[in-house]
Every structure is written in structure tokens, then in C-alpha cells.
Amino acid sequence: MFFPRPYPESRHRLPWDDLSTLALALGFQGNLFSSRGLDKGLSLPAFLEALETHKQLRKAMHKTANWQTAAYNAQVFKAASVLVCNRQLTFLDVYEARVAYSQYDNEEDHEGVMVDPSLHSVFRMLRMCGKVCAPAKLAAAIKAAAQSGGLPGRLQLHEFLRVLPSCVAAEDVPLQGITADGKDKRALYNLSSFDDLLRTEDTRRVDVLSQQYKRQQTKRRWKRSAPAAVRLTEEPEVDEEALALERQLQQHARLRQQLSLSATQLIRARSGVSLTSAAEEQELGSRRSSRPASAPIRAKAHTAADTNSASSSNIQRQAKSATGARTRHHLNRGGGETKSGRAHGTSSMSRDTPPDGADTTADDYRTNPVDRTQCSRPGQLSQTAPTPRLSSSSSSSS
């Protein structure tokens, strides 16, 4: 649609031709105001008041050009007239916004455009208007434009008109062109940015606007939190992506150094070499000196525990050696008695059998003498008691 001028001639007054242009942009007839006694024009405050009090005008706006009531259309005219008089939107912008909104309005109830968390429908409407905006900035603008009386999760036409000044024209967003830097050895072109080649221009514009919006928010927070003396100095621009990359590289270097040091210590420990070199001992010494005051106390406690464990292990080793000597003594003694019993023809059972109630322990091998002749293999002793033999005197008596 063709409009004679983009804005009204005056910021505070709407003549009859501007009123007619505004009515046409919102889908009404051009004589909507002139045929109701408003053909001489009105100031902006008087026009806003007439939208609420003029009965004939409200009757002409009630479900005539669209499915909305007079109160709804009055809100739309208020928002459009204020934005046009303040030179924030043109008549063409109002017309394109109304057409785009009608395409995505819910046809079942006509209660507004569904707003999902991804803002897909809103981005499509902005694309039809030739506008683009950062997602975070768009969400904040929708939240600021929404009124308490509106339905939750729906976007009305007058709210969409208030969101448009926060957006920019898609043509005004600078994009770096994808150029070829010559051919390589295989006669293939070297692209300057292959990732940008796989994305659409709208996506690239949104990314550029998102980065700009983040910088603006950072500066705004800094100005609010910094004192007045610091605000006089200009804040240096900080590249957040470069800082994040630098922090990741530093962390990677520290982890790699610790991993190499651990591997070196493990290899030296397995080979029996000293675990630390001169440089590593110096580094460990600096680490020990940087520990808190409770570290020496813990070290002393560990030293005392190690001393106690070493003394207890020595005591156990001495006890085992004494037990082994006593065992060998009893074995030798038992073997001698068995030979002497055979030589004199007497039974060893009378001497080796313990009395009733006697304590038989593993250390006393006299109760269970070992017969070396019943070993199954060389170097192995049999734990079974030998069969007693009767003397010659006892056999003759039987």
C-alpha cells in the first residue's frame, strides 16, 4: 500500500488526512473519523480521549473490520498513534505489522498469537515486517509490553506494535561476506568461514545482535554498580569469548602438567628410583610451605602412627621367630623319643598320651608327635599320630 508520507506533519496534532492514513493502515475505512465529525483533525490527547468517549466512533469500531471489540481496537489505535507521532514507527510499519499479525493470529478464538518459549511465531512475524531482534532482547520487550489484562501466553496486536521499536531493520545488520582466498593445490577454494556457509542470513544476523545486546547489558550493569568517580572513565571493551578461551587454555595447561608429573612419579616408583628430582623437590617444598598451620600436626600424627605400626610389626616378627624355634625343638625331641622307644621295645603311647583334662595346644607337640617315616613326599611331615607298637612282654602275656 502506498502512503503519501511516513510520519505526521506534527508530533502533537493529527489532521484529518493523517487520521485517514492511520485508519487505512489498521484495516479500517478511510472515512472512519471524518464521517463521525472528526474531519478537522485533533490533537493527540484529544484523539486519545475520543477513542474512549465517542459513542459513534466506538460503535463503528466494534467488530466491523475485524473480529475484535471496540475496546480492543481502541487500544490498537492508541498504541499506533503514539508510536507514529513519536517517529518510532511509520505508517508503512503499522500496515506491515497488522498484516503479519493477521497471518499468525489464532483462527479458533482470535485471542492473540501463541507465544512459545522459542518465540518462533514472533520471529516469523518480524521477518515479514523486515525486522530482526536478539532473542533475549525480544523476550524482555514482550514482557514489558504485555499488560495485566491480557491473556497469558498470547500476544495482542497493540503489544506487538510496542515491540517493533526494539527491533532493527534486517538490512541494517552488518554481515561479513563469505569470500574465497584463492585455490589450494587441489584447485579447491579456501573459504574464510565454512560454518557461516551452512547457516542462513537470518541466523547470522540474530547471532550478531545477540552479541551486541550482551555487551550493552554488561555496560549497563557496570554503570549501575560502579561509583560515580569510576563512571567518568570510559569502560574498555572486553571480549568475553577471548577471555573464556584463555581461561580454558590455562586450565588445560595446568592439567597437562599435573598429569605428566604423576606419570613420572609412577614410573620412578616402579623402577625403584627416587620419586622426586631437585626441581620437583623444590616444588613440593613450596607446596608444603603453602599449607595451613594444621598440616604439620597431621604430619606428626602420621609419623607417630607409622612408628607404632613399625614397632608392632617388629613384635609380631619376634613372636613368630620364637614360635618357630620352639616348634623345631619339640619336633626334634619327639623324634628322639620315638627312636628310643623302638630301641628298648617299649610303647611311646604311655609317655606321650596327655592326662585327662590336660591342655593340648598347637605349641605342645608332645601330645601329637610327628612320625617322619610317614611323609608322603620329601620335605613334608605327616600330622597323624603313629600307630603304637606293643612290647614283647605284653605280646607274650596276651
CSV table of C-alpha atoms in Angstrom, one decimal, residues 134-136 176 199 204-218 238-241:
chain,number,residue,atom,x,y,z
A,134,ALA,CA,18.1,-10.6,19.6
A,135,PRO,CA,16.1,-13.4,21.4
A,136,ALA,CA,16.9,-12.1,24.9
A,176,GLN,CA,30.7,-10.4,7.0
A,199,ARG,CA,23.7,-21.0,8.3
A,204,ARG,CA,23.8,-15.0,11.4
A,205,ARG,CA,22.0,-11.6,12.0
A,206,VAL,CA,20.5,-12.9,15.2
A,207,ASP,CA,23.9,-14.0,16.4
A,208,VAL,CA,25.4,-10.6,15.7
A,209,LEU,CA,22.5,-8.8,17.5
A,210,SER,CA,22.8,-11.2,20.5
A,211,GLN,CA,26.5,-10.4,21.0
A,212,GLN,CA,25.7,-6.6,20.8
A,213,TYR,CA,22.9,-7.0,23.3
A,214,LYS,CA,25.2,-8.8,25.7
A,215,ARG,CA,27.8,-6.1,25.5
A,216,GLN,CA,25.1,-3.4,26.2
A,217,GLN,CA,23.8,-5.3,29.2
A,218,THR,CA,27.3,-5.7,30.6
A,238,VAL,CA,36.1,-6.7,26.8
A,239,ASP,CA,35.9,-9.7,24.5
A,240,GLU,CA,34.2,-12.3,26.6
A,241,GLU,CA,34.8,-15.1,24.1
